[in-house]
Amino acid sequence: MDRRGRLGPARGGEPPLRLLFAGTPEPAVPSLEALLASGHEVVAVLTRPDARSGRGRRVSRSPVAERADAAGLPVLQPRSPREPEFLAQLADLAVDCAPVVAYGALVPPAALDLPAHGWVNLHFSLLPAWRGAAPVQHALMAGDEVTGACTFRLEQGLDTGPVYGVVTEPIGPRDTAGDLLGRLAVSGARLLVATLDGIADGSLVPQPQPAEGVSLAPRIETADARVDWTLPAHVVDRRVRGVTPAPGAWTTWRGDRLRLGPVEPVPSSSLRPGALSVGPDGVLVGTGRGAVRLGEVQPAGRRVLPAADWARGARPAPDERLGA
């Protein structure tokens, strides 16, 4: 194995593919790792530009860029993949294929056909369900019991291209979006390598997506993660798990934002929506139907702490409610 993790010819002795890998966040890293350990050759990585993040607003590289740096790979970070300079770089690389996992920007038509085998997207849903930027989060919030990952050939439409392969994954009753995405990132990485093997030896032909069953999964903003306590407890539970860990569920308490960890529905309660009950059963919050038990909370400007500890300090009055 060389320092980039190349092992030799791809499956079946076919010549390895020259690849440009496109990805940005942590869930894309297992795919890059799997490709580096495959028989294919990753010649460069495309990722989003360094950005400010965290409390100190420090400039940081994406998780994919950090892994590419460690592997000694060239890293391309155009502000937009539409830039002529990037398109010229892509043409010069003469790659056979561009696998892409959560890159974070639309690939322009001018770039789609430059690799001989196009761009192959690993998408974390069972297409045509949940096309868009947040498929795992929307699958959880909708109460799906099974999800998965697909590889498909990228085209101009939003996640509409023909599908190469699929893996499925059950959704556990307490899964958060982070839990589920972590598992799909690993199984999806294996699927992506198998897809590229199939493309390399000509054994894989993508199949058109069915016309039925299309649903959309737009990006979830912080405002969308505010808890609506008038919803039934099981819906509140699913929505909180769907936005955990990012952007993170939140409500308000005495005018300030209060972040919430996963909650747990409890069988019954006479509490009004948002009303609190502190007792031996924990910190309960009323919803439109039933109640939920709070787990961990994070008041504005403070650390994460158990809900019981927070309640001892907050001392809620009988008429006070979350989200009021």
Short mmCIF file of N, CA, C and O in Angstrom, two decimals, residues 168-247:
data_model
loop_
_atom_site.label_atom_id
_atom_site.label_comp_id
_atom_site.label_asym_id
_atom_site.label_seq_id
_atom_site.Cartn_x
_atom_site.Cartn_y
_atom_site.Cartn_z
N THR A 168 -30.00 -0.62 2.48
CA THR A 168 -31.08 -0.20 3.37
C THR A 168 -30.60 -0.20 4.82
O THR A 168 -29.62 -0.88 5.16
N GLU A 169 -31.29 0.56 5.65
CA GLU A 169 -30.92 0.69 7.05
C GLU A 169 -32.18 0.92 7.88
O GLU A 169 -32.93 1.88 7.63
N PRO A 170 -32.46 0.04 8.89
CA PRO A 170 -33.63 0.30 9.75
C PRO A 170 -33.39 1.52 10.63
O PRO A 170 -32.26 1.81 11.03
N ILE A 171 -34.47 2.24 10.92
CA ILE A 171 -34.39 3.39 11.82
C ILE A 171 -34.85 2.94 13.19
O ILE A 171 -35.99 2.50 13.37
N GLY A 172 -33.96 3.01 14.17
CA GLY A 172 -34.29 2.61 15.53
C GLY A 172 -35.19 3.62 16.21
O GLY A 172 -35.21 4.80 15.84
N PRO A 173 -35.94 3.17 17.23
CA PRO A 173 -36.91 4.07 17.88
C PRO A 173 -36.28 5.24 18.62
O PRO A 173 -36.95 6.23 18.89
N ARG A 174 -34.97 5.17 18.96
CA ARG A 174 -34.32 6.28 19.64
C ARG A 174 -33.20 6.89 18.80
O ARG A 174 -32.40 7.68 19.31
N ASP A 175 -33.11 6.52 17.53
CA ASP A 175 -32.06 7.08 16.66
C ASP A 175 -32.20 8.59 16.54
O ASP A 175 -33.31 9.12 16.35
N THR A 176 -31.07 9.28 16.59
CA THR A 176 -31.03 10.68 16.17
C THR A 176 -30.50 10.73 14.74
O THR A 176 -30.00 9.72 14.21
N ALA A 177 -30.59 11.92 14.13
CA ALA A 177 -30.05 12.07 12.78
C ALA A 177 -28.55 11.77 12.78
O ALA A 177 -28.02 11.17 11.83
N GLY A 178 -27.86 12.15 13.85
CA GLY A 178 -26.43 11.86 13.92
C GLY A 178 -26.14 10.38 13.98
O GLY A 178 -25.21 9.89 13.33
N ASP A 179 -26.93 9.63 14.77
CA ASP A 179 -26.75 8.17 14.86
C ASP A 179 -26.92 7.53 13.48
O ASP A 179 -26.10 6.71 13.03
N LEU A 180 -28.01 7.89 12.83
CA LEU A 180 -28.36 7.28 11.56
C LEU A 180 -27.36 7.64 10.46
O LEU A 180 -26.93 6.79 9.67
N LEU A 181 -26.98 8.91 10.44
CA LEU A 181 -26.03 9.35 9.42
C LEU A 181 -24.68 8.67 9.61
O LEU A 181 -24.00 8.35 8.63
N GLY A 182 -24.30 8.43 10.86
CA GLY A 182 -23.04 7.74 11.11
C GLY A 182 -23.04 6.34 10.52
O GLY A 182 -22.04 5.91 9.92
N ARG A 183 -24.15 5.62 10.69
CA ARG A 183 -24.21 4.26 10.14
C ARG A 183 -24.27 4.29 8.61
O ARG A 183 -23.61 3.49 7.94
N LEU A 184 -25.05 5.20 8.06
CA LEU A 184 -25.17 5.27 6.60
C LEU A 184 -23.87 5.70 5.94
O LEU A 184 -23.57 5.30 4.81
N ALA A 185 -23.09 6.53 6.63
CA ALA A 185 -21.81 6.96 6.06
C ALA A 185 -20.88 5.76 5.86
O ALA A 185 -20.14 5.71 4.87
N VAL A 186 -20.95 4.79 6.76
CA VAL A 186 -20.09 3.61 6.66
C VAL A 186 -20.61 2.63 5.61
O VAL A 186 -19.86 2.20 4.72
N SER A 187 -21.91 2.28 5.69
CA SER A 187 -22.44 1.34 4.70
C SER A 187 -22.47 1.98 3.31
O SER A 187 -22.24 1.30 2.30
N GLY A 188 -22.72 3.29 3.25
CA GLY A 188 -22.72 3.97 1.96
C GLY A 188 -21.33 4.02 1.33
O GLY A 188 -21.20 3.96 0.10
N ALA A 189 -20.30 4.11 2.15
CA ALA A 189 -18.93 4.12 1.61
C ALA A 189 -18.63 2.81 0.90
O ALA A 189 -18.02 2.79 -0.17
N ARG A 190 -19.09 1.71 1.51
CA ARG A 190 -18.88 0.40 0.86
C ARG A 190 -19.65 0.34 -0.45
O ARG A 190 -19.16 -0.19 -1.45
N LEU A 191 -20.86 0.86 -0.45
CA LEU A 191 -21.67 0.89 -1.68
C LEU A 191 -20.99 1.73 -2.76
O LEU A 191 -20.99 1.35 -3.94
N LEU A 192 -20.40 2.85 -2.37
CA LEU A 192 -19.76 3.72 -3.35
C LEU A 192 -18.58 3.01 -4.02
O LEU A 192 -18.42 3.09 -5.25
N VAL A 193 -17.77 2.33 -3.23
CA VAL A 193 -16.63 1.60 -3.82
C VAL A 193 -17.13 0.49 -4.75
O VAL A 193 -16.62 0.31 -5.86
N ALA A 194 -18.16 -0.25 -4.31
CA ALA A 194 -18.70 -1.32 -5.15
C ALA A 194 -19.26 -0.74 -6.46
O ALA A 194 -19.14 -1.36 -7.53
N THR A 195 -19.87 0.43 -6.37
CA THR A 195 -20.40 1.08 -7.57
C THR A 195 -19.28 1.42 -8.55
O THR A 195 -19.39 1.16 -9.76
N LEU A 196 -18.21 1.99 -8.03
CA LEU A 196 -17.10 2.36 -8.92
C LEU A 196 -16.43 1.11 -9.50
O LEU A 196 -16.00 1.12 -10.66
N ASP A 197 -16.37 0.03 -8.70
CA ASP A 197 -15.86 -1.23 -9.25
C ASP A 197 -16.72 -1.69 -10.43
O ASP A 197 -16.21 -2.13 -11.46
N GLY A 198 -18.04 -1.59 -10.24
CA GLY A 198 -18.96 -2.01 -11.30
C GLY A 198 -18.88 -1.14 -12.54
O GLY A 198 -19.04 -1.61 -13.67
N ILE A 199 -18.64 0.14 -12.33
CA ILE A 199 -18.46 1.04 -13.48
C ILE A 199 -17.15 0.71 -14.21
O ILE A 199 -17.09 0.68 -15.44
N ALA A 200 -16.11 0.43 -13.41
CA ALA A 200 -14.80 0.15 -14.01
C ALA A 200 -14.83 -1.10 -14.88
O ALA A 200 -14.23 -1.13 -15.96
N ASP A 201 -15.53 -2.14 -14.42
CA ASP A 201 -15.52 -3.39 -15.21
C ASP A 201 -16.73 -3.50 -16.14
O ASP A 201 -16.92 -4.53 -16.80
N GLY A 202 -17.56 -2.46 -16.18
CA GLY A 202 -18.67 -2.43 -17.13
C GLY A 202 -19.84 -3.29 -16.75
O GLY A 202 -20.75 -3.51 -17.57
N SER A 203 -19.87 -3.80 -15.51
CA SER A 203 -20.95 -4.72 -15.11
C SER A 203 -22.18 -4.00 -14.55
O SER A 203 -23.19 -4.64 -14.30
N LEU A 204 -22.07 -2.70 -14.35
CA LEU A 204 -23.15 -1.97 -13.67
C LEU A 204 -23.80 -0.95 -14.61
O LEU A 204 -23.11 -0.11 -15.20
N VAL A 205 -25.11 -1.06 -14.74
CA VAL A 205 -25.85 -0.12 -15.58
C VAL A 205 -26.88 0.58 -14.69
O VAL A 205 -27.72 -0.09 -14.06
N PRO A 206 -26.85 1.90 -14.60
CA PRO A 206 -27.81 2.59 -13.71
C PRO A 206 -29.23 2.47 -14.24
O PRO A 206 -29.47 2.47 -15.44
N GLN A 207 -30.16 2.39 -13.27
CA GLN A 207 -31.57 2.24 -13.61
C GLN A 207 -32.34 3.52 -13.29
O GLN A 207 -32.11 4.13 -12.24
N PRO A 208 -33.27 3.94 -14.18
CA PRO A 208 -34.04 5.16 -13.91
C PRO A 208 -34.82 5.05 -12.60
O PRO A 208 -35.27 3.96 -12.22
N GLN A 209 -34.98 6.17 -11.92
CA GLN A 209 -35.78 6.19 -10.70
C GLN A 209 -37.26 6.06 -11.06
O GLN A 209 -37.70 6.56 -12.09
N PRO A 210 -38.05 5.39 -10.19
CA PRO A 210 -39.50 5.33 -10.46
C PRO A 210 -40.14 6.71 -10.36
O PRO A 210 -39.63 7.60 -9.66
N ALA A 211 -41.24 6.87 -11.06
CA ALA A 211 -41.93 8.16 -11.04
C ALA A 211 -42.74 8.36 -9.77
O ALA A 211 -43.04 9.48 -9.36
N GLU A 212 -43.09 7.24 -9.10
CA GLU A 212 -43.88 7.33 -7.89
C GLU A 212 -42.97 7.38 -6.65
O GLU A 212 -41.85 6.89 -6.69
N GLY A 213 -43.50 7.95 -5.58
CA GLY A 213 -42.78 7.94 -4.32
C GLY A 213 -41.80 9.07 -4.12
O GLY A 213 -40.95 9.02 -3.24
N VAL A 214 -41.92 10.10 -4.96
CA VAL A 214 -41.00 11.24 -4.84
C VAL A 214 -41.39 12.09 -3.63
O VAL A 214 -42.55 12.40 -3.41
N SER A 215 -40.38 12.45 -2.82
CA SER A 215 -40.58 13.42 -1.73
C SER A 215 -39.32 14.26 -1.62
O SER A 215 -38.25 13.86 -2.09
N LEU A 216 -39.47 15.42 -1.03
CA LEU A 216 -38.37 16.38 -0.98
C LEU A 216 -37.88 16.59 0.44
O LEU A 216 -38.66 16.54 1.40
N ALA A 217 -36.59 16.86 0.56
CA ALA A 217 -35.95 17.03 1.87
C ALA A 217 -35.10 18.29 1.87
O ALA A 217 -33.87 18.22 1.80
N PRO A 218 -35.72 19.46 1.94
CA PRO A 218 -34.94 20.70 1.91
C PRO A 218 -34.08 20.87 3.15
O PRO A 218 -34.34 20.24 4.19
N ARG A 219 -33.07 21.73 3.05
CA ARG A 219 -32.18 22.01 4.18
C ARG A 219 -32.99 22.50 5.38
O ARG A 219 -33.98 23.23 5.22
N ILE A 220 -32.60 22.09 6.57
CA ILE A 220 -33.29 22.49 7.80
C ILE A 220 -32.51 23.62 8.46
O ILE A 220 -31.34 23.44 8.83
N GLU A 221 -33.12 24.76 8.59
CA GLU A 221 -32.47 25.92 9.20
C GLU A 221 -32.74 25.92 10.71
O GLU A 221 -33.63 25.20 11.20
N THR A 222 -32.00 26.76 11.42
CA THR A 222 -32.15 26.84 12.88
C THR A 222 -33.59 27.18 13.26
O THR A 222 -34.13 26.61 14.23
N ALA A 223 -34.22 28.07 12.53
CA ALA A 223 -35.60 28.45 12.85
C ALA A 223 -36.54 27.26 12.76
O ALA A 223 -37.54 27.18 13.50
N ASP A 224 -36.23 26.32 11.86
CA ASP A 224 -37.09 25.15 11.69
C ASP A 224 -36.99 24.18 12.86
O ASP A 224 -37.83 23.29 13.01
N ALA A 225 -35.93 24.31 13.66
CA ALA A 225 -35.68 23.38 14.76
C ALA A 225 -36.33 23.83 16.06
O ALA A 225 -36.13 23.19 17.10
N ARG A 226 -37.10 24.91 16.03
CA ARG A 226 -37.81 25.34 17.24
C ARG A 226 -38.96 24.37 17.52
O ARG A 226 -39.75 24.04 16.62
N VAL A 227 -39.07 23.92 18.75
CA VAL A 227 -40.08 22.92 19.11
C VAL A 227 -41.46 23.57 19.22
O VAL A 227 -41.63 24.60 19.87
N ASP A 228 -42.43 22.94 18.57
CA ASP A 228 -43.82 23.36 18.67
C ASP A 228 -44.50 22.43 19.68
O ASP A 228 -44.80 21.28 19.38
N TRP A 229 -44.73 22.95 20.88
CA TRP A 229 -45.26 22.11 21.96
C TRP A 229 -46.72 21.75 21.78
O TRP A 229 -47.25 20.94 22.55
N THR A 230 -47.39 22.32 20.77
CA THR A 230 -48.80 21.95 20.54
C THR A 230 -48.91 20.65 19.73
O THR A 230 -50.00 20.10 19.60
N LEU A 231 -47.79 20.16 19.20
CA LEU A 231 -47.82 18.90 18.46
C LEU A 231 -47.91 17.73 19.44
O LEU A 231 -47.50 17.85 20.59
N PRO A 232 -48.39 16.57 18.99
CA PRO A 232 -48.41 15.39 19.88
C PRO A 232 -47.01 14.99 20.31
O PRO A 232 -46.03 15.25 19.60
N ALA A 233 -46.92 14.32 21.46
CA ALA A 233 -45.62 13.98 22.03
C ALA A 233 -44.76 13.14 21.07
O ALA A 233 -43.55 13.38 20.96
N HIS A 234 -45.37 12.19 20.37
CA HIS A 234 -44.55 11.35 19.50
C HIS A 234 -44.00 12.15 18.31
O HIS A 234 -42.93 11.84 17.79
N VAL A 235 -44.72 13.17 17.89
CA VAL A 235 -44.23 14.01 16.80
C VAL A 235 -43.11 14.93 17.29
O VAL A 235 -42.09 15.12 16.60
N VAL A 236 -43.28 15.48 18.50
CA VAL A 236 -42.20 16.29 19.09
C VAL A 236 -40.93 15.45 19.20
O VAL A 236 -39.83 15.90 18.85
N ASP A 237 -41.07 14.22 19.68
CA ASP A 237 -39.93 13.33 19.83
C ASP A 237 -39.21 13.13 18.49
O ASP A 237 -37.99 13.27 18.39
N ARG A 238 -39.97 12.82 17.44
CA ARG A 238 -39.36 12.57 16.12
C ARG A 238 -38.68 13.83 15.57
O ARG A 238 -37.58 13.76 15.01
N ARG A 239 -39.32 14.98 15.77
CA ARG A 239 -38.74 16.21 15.23
C ARG A 239 -37.45 16.57 15.98
O ARG A 239 -36.49 17.05 15.38
N VAL A 240 -37.44 16.35 17.30
CA VAL A 240 -36.22 16.66 18.06
C VAL A 240 -35.09 15.73 17.62
O VAL A 240 -33.95 16.17 17.40
N ARG A 241 -35.38 14.44 17.49
CA ARG A 241 -34.33 13.51 17.05
C ARG A 241 -33.87 13.83 15.64
O ARG A 241 -32.70 13.64 15.29
N GLY A 242 -34.77 14.33 14.81
CA GLY A 242 -34.42 14.66 13.42
C GLY A 242 -33.47 15.83 13.29
O GLY A 242 -32.76 15.95 12.29
N VAL A 243 -33.45 16.72 14.26
CA VAL A 243 -32.56 17.89 14.17
C VAL A 243 -31.39 17.78 15.16
O VAL A 243 -30.70 18.76 15.41
N THR A 244 -31.17 16.58 15.70
CA THR A 244 -30.07 16.35 16.63
C THR A 244 -28.96 15.55 15.95
O THR A 244 -29.23 14.50 15.37
N PRO A 245 -27.71 16.02 15.91
CA PRO A 245 -27.19 17.14 16.68
C PRO A 245 -27.28 18.50 15.99
O PRO A 245 -27.03 19.51 16.64
N ALA A 246 -27.54 18.54 14.71
CA ALA A 246 -27.57 19.83 14.01
C ALA A 246 -28.86 19.96 13.20
O ALA A 246 -29.32 18.99 12.61
N PRO A 247 -29.44 21.17 13.19
CA PRO A 247 -28.99 22.40 13.87
C PRO A 247 -29.27 22.40 15.37
O PRO A 247 -28.85 23.31 16.07
#
